Short mmCIF file of N, CA and C in Angstrom, two decimals:
data_model
loop_
_atom_site.label_atom_id
_atom_site.label_comp_id
_atom_site.label_asym_id
_atom_site.label_seq_id
_atom_site.Cartn_x
_atom_site.Cartn_y
_atom_site.Cartn_z
N VAL A 1 -54.22 -32.82 14.51
CA VAL A 1 -52.98 -32.30 13.95
C VAL A 1 -52.85 -30.86 14.40
N LEU A 2 -51.72 -30.51 14.98
CA LEU A 2 -51.45 -29.16 15.44
C LEU A 2 -50.40 -28.54 14.52
N ILE A 3 -50.76 -27.40 13.90
CA ILE A 3 -49.83 -26.71 13.01
C ILE A 3 -49.74 -25.25 13.41
N LEU A 4 -48.67 -24.59 12.97
CA LEU A 4 -48.50 -23.18 13.27
C LEU A 4 -49.32 -22.32 12.31
N LYS A 5 -49.18 -22.60 10.99
CA LYS A 5 -49.89 -21.83 9.96
C LYS A 5 -50.47 -22.78 8.92
N LEU A 6 -51.63 -22.42 8.39
CA LEU A 6 -52.27 -23.24 7.35
C LEU A 6 -51.44 -23.33 6.09
N ASN A 7 -50.77 -22.22 5.72
CA ASN A 7 -50.04 -22.23 4.46
C ASN A 7 -48.86 -23.20 4.48
N ARG A 8 -48.51 -23.72 5.64
CA ARG A 8 -47.44 -24.73 5.73
C ARG A 8 -47.97 -26.15 5.54
N LEU A 9 -49.28 -26.28 5.58
CA LEU A 9 -49.88 -27.62 5.51
C LEU A 9 -50.07 -28.10 4.08
N GLY A 10 -50.52 -27.23 3.19
CA GLY A 10 -50.81 -27.64 1.82
C GLY A 10 -50.16 -26.72 0.82
N VAL A 11 -50.06 -27.19 -0.41
CA VAL A 11 -49.42 -26.41 -1.47
C VAL A 11 -50.38 -25.44 -2.14
N SER A 12 -51.69 -25.64 -1.94
CA SER A 12 -52.68 -24.76 -2.55
C SER A 12 -53.96 -24.85 -1.71
N PRO A 13 -54.85 -23.89 -1.89
CA PRO A 13 -56.13 -23.97 -1.17
C PRO A 13 -56.90 -25.25 -1.49
N THR A 14 -56.84 -25.68 -2.74
CA THR A 14 -57.52 -26.92 -3.13
C THR A 14 -56.92 -28.10 -2.39
N HIS A 15 -55.59 -28.11 -2.28
CA HIS A 15 -54.91 -29.18 -1.56
C HIS A 15 -55.31 -29.17 -0.09
N LEU A 16 -55.42 -27.98 0.50
CA LEU A 16 -55.85 -27.87 1.89
C LEU A 16 -57.25 -28.46 2.09
N LEU A 17 -58.17 -28.15 1.16
CA LEU A 17 -59.52 -28.70 1.25
C LEU A 17 -59.50 -30.22 1.15
N THR A 18 -58.67 -30.74 0.27
CA THR A 18 -58.54 -32.19 0.12
C THR A 18 -58.03 -32.81 1.42
N LEU A 19 -57.03 -32.16 2.03
CA LEU A 19 -56.50 -32.66 3.30
C LEU A 19 -57.57 -32.61 4.40
N LEU A 20 -58.32 -31.51 4.45
CA LEU A 20 -59.37 -31.39 5.47
C LEU A 20 -60.42 -32.49 5.30
N ASP A 21 -60.79 -32.74 4.05
CA ASP A 21 -61.76 -33.80 3.78
C ASP A 21 -61.21 -35.15 4.24
N TYR A 22 -59.93 -35.40 3.95
CA TYR A 22 -59.28 -36.64 4.39
C TYR A 22 -59.28 -36.72 5.92
N PHE A 23 -58.88 -35.61 6.56
CA PHE A 23 -58.86 -35.58 8.02
C PHE A 23 -60.25 -35.87 8.59
N ASN A 24 -61.28 -35.25 8.01
CA ASN A 24 -62.65 -35.47 8.49
C ASN A 24 -63.05 -36.93 8.36
N ARG A 25 -62.73 -37.55 7.21
CA ARG A 25 -63.08 -38.96 7.00
C ARG A 25 -62.34 -39.87 7.97
N GLN A 26 -61.13 -39.48 8.36
CA GLN A 26 -60.33 -40.30 9.27
C GLN A 26 -60.57 -39.95 10.75
N GLY A 27 -61.41 -38.92 10.97
CA GLY A 27 -61.67 -38.50 12.35
C GLY A 27 -60.52 -37.70 12.95
N ILE A 28 -59.70 -37.10 12.11
CA ILE A 28 -58.55 -36.31 12.57
C ILE A 28 -58.97 -34.84 12.65
N GLN A 29 -58.66 -34.21 13.77
CA GLN A 29 -58.98 -32.79 13.95
C GLN A 29 -57.75 -31.94 13.64
N LEU A 30 -57.99 -30.70 13.19
CA LEU A 30 -56.90 -29.80 12.81
C LEU A 30 -56.99 -28.53 13.64
N VAL A 31 -55.85 -28.12 14.19
CA VAL A 31 -55.76 -26.87 14.94
C VAL A 31 -54.59 -26.08 14.36
N SER A 32 -54.90 -24.86 13.88
CA SER A 32 -53.88 -23.95 13.36
C SER A 32 -53.72 -22.80 14.35
N ILE A 33 -52.56 -22.67 14.95
CA ILE A 33 -52.34 -21.71 16.02
C ILE A 33 -52.44 -20.27 15.51
N ASP A 34 -51.62 -19.91 14.51
CA ASP A 34 -51.60 -18.52 14.03
C ASP A 34 -52.91 -18.11 13.36
N ASP A 35 -53.56 -19.05 12.69
CA ASP A 35 -54.81 -18.73 11.98
C ASP A 35 -56.03 -18.82 12.89
N GLN A 36 -55.82 -19.23 14.14
CA GLN A 36 -56.89 -19.38 15.12
C GLN A 36 -58.04 -20.22 14.55
N LEU A 37 -57.68 -21.36 14.02
CA LEU A 37 -58.66 -22.26 13.41
C LEU A 37 -58.61 -23.60 14.14
N ASP A 38 -59.76 -24.09 14.54
CA ASP A 38 -59.85 -25.35 15.27
C ASP A 38 -61.05 -26.12 14.72
N THR A 39 -60.79 -27.21 13.99
CA THR A 39 -61.89 -27.97 13.38
C THR A 39 -62.63 -28.82 14.41
N ARG A 40 -62.21 -28.76 15.66
CA ARG A 40 -62.96 -29.45 16.71
C ARG A 40 -64.23 -28.68 17.05
N THR A 41 -64.26 -27.40 16.64
CA THR A 41 -65.43 -26.56 16.92
C THR A 41 -66.28 -26.42 15.67
N THR A 42 -67.55 -26.09 15.86
CA THR A 42 -68.46 -25.87 14.74
C THR A 42 -67.97 -24.71 13.88
N GLU A 43 -67.52 -23.63 14.54
CA GLU A 43 -67.03 -22.47 13.80
C GLU A 43 -65.82 -22.83 12.94
N GLY A 44 -64.93 -23.64 13.49
CA GLY A 44 -63.74 -24.06 12.75
C GLY A 44 -64.09 -24.90 11.54
N GLN A 45 -65.08 -25.80 11.69
CA GLN A 45 -65.50 -26.63 10.56
C GLN A 45 -66.14 -25.78 9.47
N TRP A 46 -66.81 -24.72 9.85
CA TRP A 46 -67.46 -23.83 8.88
C TRP A 46 -66.44 -22.88 8.26
N LEU A 47 -65.49 -22.40 9.06
CA LEU A 47 -64.55 -21.38 8.61
C LEU A 47 -63.47 -21.92 7.68
N PHE A 48 -63.03 -23.16 7.88
CA PHE A 48 -61.92 -23.69 7.09
C PHE A 48 -62.20 -23.67 5.60
N PRO A 49 -63.32 -24.21 5.11
CA PRO A 49 -63.57 -24.16 3.66
C PRO A 49 -63.69 -22.72 3.14
N LEU A 50 -64.25 -21.84 3.97
CA LEU A 50 -64.38 -20.44 3.57
C LEU A 50 -63.00 -19.81 3.38
N MET A 51 -62.08 -20.07 4.30
CA MET A 51 -60.72 -19.55 4.18
C MET A 51 -60.02 -20.12 2.95
N ALA A 52 -60.25 -21.38 2.68
CA ALA A 52 -59.64 -22.00 1.50
C ALA A 52 -60.17 -21.36 0.22
N GLU A 53 -61.47 -21.07 0.18
CA GLU A 53 -62.06 -20.43 -1.00
C GLU A 53 -61.50 -19.02 -1.20
N ILE A 54 -61.33 -18.30 -0.10
CA ILE A 54 -60.74 -16.96 -0.20
C ILE A 54 -59.31 -17.07 -0.73
N GLY A 55 -58.58 -18.06 -0.28
CA GLY A 55 -57.23 -18.29 -0.80
C GLY A 55 -57.24 -18.60 -2.28
N ASP A 56 -58.21 -19.42 -2.71
CA ASP A 56 -58.37 -19.74 -4.13
C ASP A 56 -58.63 -18.47 -4.94
N MET A 57 -59.51 -17.62 -4.41
CA MET A 57 -59.84 -16.38 -5.10
C MET A 57 -58.61 -15.48 -5.21
N GLU A 58 -57.82 -15.38 -4.14
CA GLU A 58 -56.61 -14.57 -4.17
C GLU A 58 -55.63 -15.10 -5.21
N ALA A 59 -55.50 -16.41 -5.31
CA ALA A 59 -54.61 -17.01 -6.30
C ALA A 59 -55.09 -16.70 -7.71
N SER A 60 -56.40 -16.78 -7.93
CA SER A 60 -56.96 -16.47 -9.25
C SER A 60 -56.73 -15.01 -9.61
N LEU A 61 -56.93 -14.12 -8.65
CA LEU A 61 -56.69 -12.70 -8.90
C LEU A 61 -55.22 -12.45 -9.23
N GLY A 62 -54.34 -13.16 -8.55
CA GLY A 62 -52.91 -13.03 -8.84
C GLY A 62 -52.58 -13.48 -10.25
N ARG A 63 -53.17 -14.60 -10.68
CA ARG A 63 -52.95 -15.08 -12.05
C ARG A 63 -53.46 -14.07 -13.06
N GLU A 64 -54.64 -13.49 -12.78
CA GLU A 64 -55.20 -12.49 -13.69
C GLU A 64 -54.28 -11.28 -13.82
N ARG A 65 -53.73 -10.82 -12.69
CA ARG A 65 -52.81 -9.68 -12.72
C ARG A 65 -51.57 -10.00 -13.53
N ILE A 66 -51.06 -11.20 -13.37
CA ILE A 66 -49.86 -11.61 -14.12
C ILE A 66 -50.16 -11.63 -15.61
N LEU A 67 -51.30 -12.23 -15.99
CA LEU A 67 -51.65 -12.29 -17.41
C LEU A 67 -51.86 -10.90 -18.00
N LYS A 68 -52.51 -10.01 -17.25
CA LYS A 68 -52.69 -8.64 -17.73
C LYS A 68 -51.34 -7.96 -17.91
N GLY A 69 -50.43 -8.19 -16.99
CA GLY A 69 -49.09 -7.62 -17.09
C GLY A 69 -48.34 -8.14 -18.30
N LEU A 70 -48.49 -9.42 -18.60
CA LEU A 70 -47.84 -10.00 -19.77
C LEU A 70 -48.40 -9.41 -21.06
N VAL A 71 -49.73 -9.25 -21.12
CA VAL A 71 -50.36 -8.66 -22.30
C VAL A 71 -49.87 -7.22 -22.49
N THR A 72 -49.84 -6.45 -21.41
CA THR A 72 -49.37 -5.07 -21.47
C THR A 72 -47.92 -5.01 -21.94
N ALA A 73 -47.09 -5.89 -21.41
CA ALA A 73 -45.68 -5.92 -21.80
C ALA A 73 -45.54 -6.24 -23.29
N LYS A 74 -46.32 -7.21 -23.78
CA LYS A 74 -46.26 -7.56 -25.20
C LYS A 74 -46.69 -6.39 -26.07
N GLU A 75 -47.76 -5.68 -25.63
CA GLU A 75 -48.23 -4.53 -26.39
C GLU A 75 -47.17 -3.44 -26.46
N LYS A 76 -46.34 -3.34 -25.43
CA LYS A 76 -45.28 -2.34 -25.41
C LYS A 76 -44.03 -2.82 -26.15
N GLY A 77 -44.09 -4.04 -26.66
CA GLY A 77 -42.97 -4.56 -27.43
C GLY A 77 -41.88 -5.22 -26.62
N VAL A 78 -42.14 -5.50 -25.36
CA VAL A 78 -41.16 -6.15 -24.51
C VAL A 78 -41.03 -7.60 -24.95
N GLN A 79 -39.79 -8.04 -25.14
CA GLN A 79 -39.57 -9.43 -25.54
C GLN A 79 -39.62 -10.30 -24.29
N LEU A 80 -40.55 -11.23 -24.26
CA LEU A 80 -40.73 -12.11 -23.11
C LEU A 80 -39.97 -13.41 -23.32
N GLY A 81 -39.67 -14.08 -22.23
CA GLY A 81 -39.02 -15.37 -22.31
C GLY A 81 -37.51 -15.27 -22.26
N ARG A 82 -36.89 -16.39 -22.49
CA ARG A 82 -35.44 -16.47 -22.45
C ARG A 82 -34.85 -15.65 -23.58
N PRO A 83 -33.81 -14.85 -23.29
CA PRO A 83 -33.20 -14.05 -24.35
C PRO A 83 -32.62 -14.92 -25.45
N CYS A 84 -32.77 -14.47 -26.67
CA CYS A 84 -32.24 -15.19 -27.82
C CYS A 84 -30.73 -15.02 -27.86
N LYS A 85 -30.02 -16.09 -28.09
CA LYS A 85 -28.57 -16.05 -28.12
C LYS A 85 -28.03 -15.84 -29.54
N THR A 86 -28.92 -15.77 -30.53
CA THR A 86 -28.48 -15.67 -31.92
C THR A 86 -27.56 -14.48 -32.14
N ALA A 87 -27.93 -13.33 -31.62
CA ALA A 87 -27.11 -12.13 -31.81
C ALA A 87 -25.74 -12.32 -31.17
N ASN A 88 -25.69 -12.94 -30.01
CA ASN A 88 -24.42 -13.18 -29.34
C ASN A 88 -23.55 -14.15 -30.14
N ILE A 89 -24.18 -15.16 -30.71
CA ILE A 89 -23.43 -16.15 -31.50
C ILE A 89 -22.88 -15.50 -32.76
N GLU A 90 -23.71 -14.69 -33.41
CA GLU A 90 -23.25 -13.99 -34.62
C GLU A 90 -22.08 -13.08 -34.30
N LYS A 91 -22.17 -12.38 -33.19
CA LYS A 91 -21.08 -11.49 -32.78
C LYS A 91 -19.81 -12.29 -32.50
N ALA A 92 -19.95 -13.44 -31.84
CA ALA A 92 -18.80 -14.28 -31.53
C ALA A 92 -18.14 -14.80 -32.80
N ILE A 93 -18.94 -15.24 -33.76
CA ILE A 93 -18.39 -15.74 -35.03
C ILE A 93 -17.67 -14.61 -35.76
N HIS A 94 -18.28 -13.43 -35.76
CA HIS A 94 -17.65 -12.27 -36.41
C HIS A 94 -16.30 -11.96 -35.75
N LEU A 95 -16.26 -11.95 -34.43
CA LEU A 95 -15.00 -11.69 -33.72
C LEU A 95 -13.97 -12.77 -34.02
N TYR A 96 -14.42 -14.01 -34.09
CA TYR A 96 -13.50 -15.11 -34.37
C TYR A 96 -12.87 -14.95 -35.75
N GLN A 97 -13.68 -14.52 -36.72
CA GLN A 97 -13.19 -14.41 -38.09
C GLN A 97 -12.39 -13.13 -38.34
N THR A 98 -12.64 -12.08 -37.59
CA THR A 98 -12.02 -10.79 -37.91
C THR A 98 -10.94 -10.36 -36.93
N THR A 99 -10.78 -11.08 -35.83
CA THR A 99 -9.74 -10.72 -34.86
C THR A 99 -8.91 -11.94 -34.53
N ASN A 100 -7.86 -11.72 -33.79
CA ASN A 100 -7.03 -12.83 -33.32
C ASN A 100 -7.32 -13.14 -31.85
N ALA A 101 -8.48 -12.70 -31.37
CA ALA A 101 -8.84 -12.92 -29.96
C ALA A 101 -8.96 -14.41 -29.67
N GLN A 102 -8.60 -14.78 -28.46
CA GLN A 102 -8.70 -16.17 -28.06
C GLN A 102 -10.17 -16.53 -27.82
N ILE A 103 -10.47 -17.82 -27.98
CA ILE A 103 -11.84 -18.31 -27.82
C ILE A 103 -12.42 -17.88 -26.46
N GLN A 104 -11.64 -18.04 -25.40
CA GLN A 104 -12.14 -17.70 -24.06
C GLN A 104 -12.51 -16.22 -23.96
N GLN A 105 -11.71 -15.36 -24.58
CA GLN A 105 -12.03 -13.93 -24.57
C GLN A 105 -13.33 -13.66 -25.32
N ILE A 106 -13.49 -14.31 -26.46
CA ILE A 106 -14.68 -14.10 -27.29
C ILE A 106 -15.94 -14.56 -26.57
N VAL A 107 -15.90 -15.78 -26.01
CA VAL A 107 -17.11 -16.30 -25.37
C VAL A 107 -17.47 -15.52 -24.11
N THR A 108 -16.46 -15.04 -23.41
CA THR A 108 -16.72 -14.21 -22.23
C THR A 108 -17.38 -12.90 -22.65
N GLN A 109 -16.85 -12.29 -23.69
CA GLN A 109 -17.39 -11.01 -24.17
C GLN A 109 -18.80 -11.17 -24.73
N CYS A 110 -19.08 -12.31 -25.36
CA CYS A 110 -20.37 -12.52 -26.02
C CYS A 110 -21.38 -13.28 -25.16
N HIS A 111 -20.99 -13.65 -23.96
CA HIS A 111 -21.90 -14.34 -23.02
C HIS A 111 -22.44 -15.66 -23.57
N ILE A 112 -21.56 -16.43 -24.17
CA ILE A 112 -21.91 -17.78 -24.61
C ILE A 112 -20.81 -18.72 -24.11
N THR A 113 -20.98 -20.01 -24.33
CA THR A 113 -19.96 -20.96 -23.90
C THR A 113 -19.08 -21.35 -25.07
N ALA A 114 -17.89 -21.84 -24.75
CA ALA A 114 -16.97 -22.28 -25.79
C ALA A 114 -17.58 -23.41 -26.64
N PRO A 115 -18.21 -24.43 -26.03
CA PRO A 115 -18.81 -25.47 -26.86
C PRO A 115 -19.86 -24.93 -27.83
N THR A 116 -20.61 -23.92 -27.41
CA THR A 116 -21.61 -23.31 -28.30
C THR A 116 -20.92 -22.68 -29.49
N LEU A 117 -19.86 -21.93 -29.24
CA LEU A 117 -19.14 -21.29 -30.34
C LEU A 117 -18.55 -22.35 -31.27
N TYR A 118 -17.89 -23.36 -30.72
CA TYR A 118 -17.30 -24.41 -31.56
C TYR A 118 -18.38 -25.12 -32.39
N ARG A 119 -19.53 -25.37 -31.80
CA ARG A 119 -20.62 -26.04 -32.52
C ARG A 119 -21.06 -25.20 -33.72
N HIS A 120 -21.21 -23.90 -33.52
CA HIS A 120 -21.67 -23.05 -34.62
C HIS A 120 -20.58 -22.83 -35.66
N LEU A 121 -19.34 -22.79 -35.24
CA LEU A 121 -18.24 -22.71 -36.21
C LEU A 121 -18.23 -23.97 -37.08
N SER A 122 -18.43 -25.11 -36.45
CA SER A 122 -18.45 -26.38 -37.17
C SER A 122 -19.62 -26.45 -38.14
N LYS A 123 -20.81 -26.01 -37.71
CA LYS A 123 -21.99 -26.03 -38.57
C LYS A 123 -21.77 -25.19 -39.83
N ARG A 124 -21.04 -24.11 -39.68
CA ARG A 124 -20.80 -23.21 -40.82
C ARG A 124 -19.52 -23.57 -41.56
N ARG A 125 -18.90 -24.64 -41.15
CA ARG A 125 -17.67 -25.13 -41.77
C ARG A 125 -16.57 -24.06 -41.77
N ILE A 126 -16.48 -23.36 -40.66
CA ILE A 126 -15.42 -22.37 -40.49
C ILE A 126 -14.23 -23.08 -39.87
N GLU A 127 -13.09 -22.96 -40.52
CA GLU A 127 -11.89 -23.67 -40.09
C GLU A 127 -11.38 -23.09 -38.78
N LEU A 128 -11.02 -24.01 -37.88
CA LEU A 128 -10.50 -23.58 -36.58
C LEU A 128 -9.05 -23.16 -36.71
N ARG A 129 -8.67 -22.16 -35.92
CA ARG A 129 -7.29 -21.69 -35.92
C ARG A 129 -6.41 -22.71 -35.23
N GLY A 130 -5.19 -22.79 -35.68
CA GLY A 130 -4.23 -23.75 -35.19
C GLY A 130 -3.68 -23.43 -33.88
#
């Protein structure tokens, strides 16, 4: 198998090792042009698993950095995840009840959809304007 880069062959270093094992069992050789890797040679057979392990280590270090960043953000009070729409819905209901603004104007201003506003108006048994 002739490829340009190893990272195009598998989705993860573990996947690459699995593919290499499969190739070895099937008698298939792998040549990566940009990575200068050739499993037809002794060096290539030795180097491929080593490169995959280094890739695994880099991925693990990346995950650790992300987790540390999330912990730091939480400690600083940063709200993680999808923004809560409750405040926007409350604002939309307030505008609906206290102004004569049209539904489309309200939902645009509050960054919600018309069905969301109608659903919450219905849940609260707020009468719709004629």
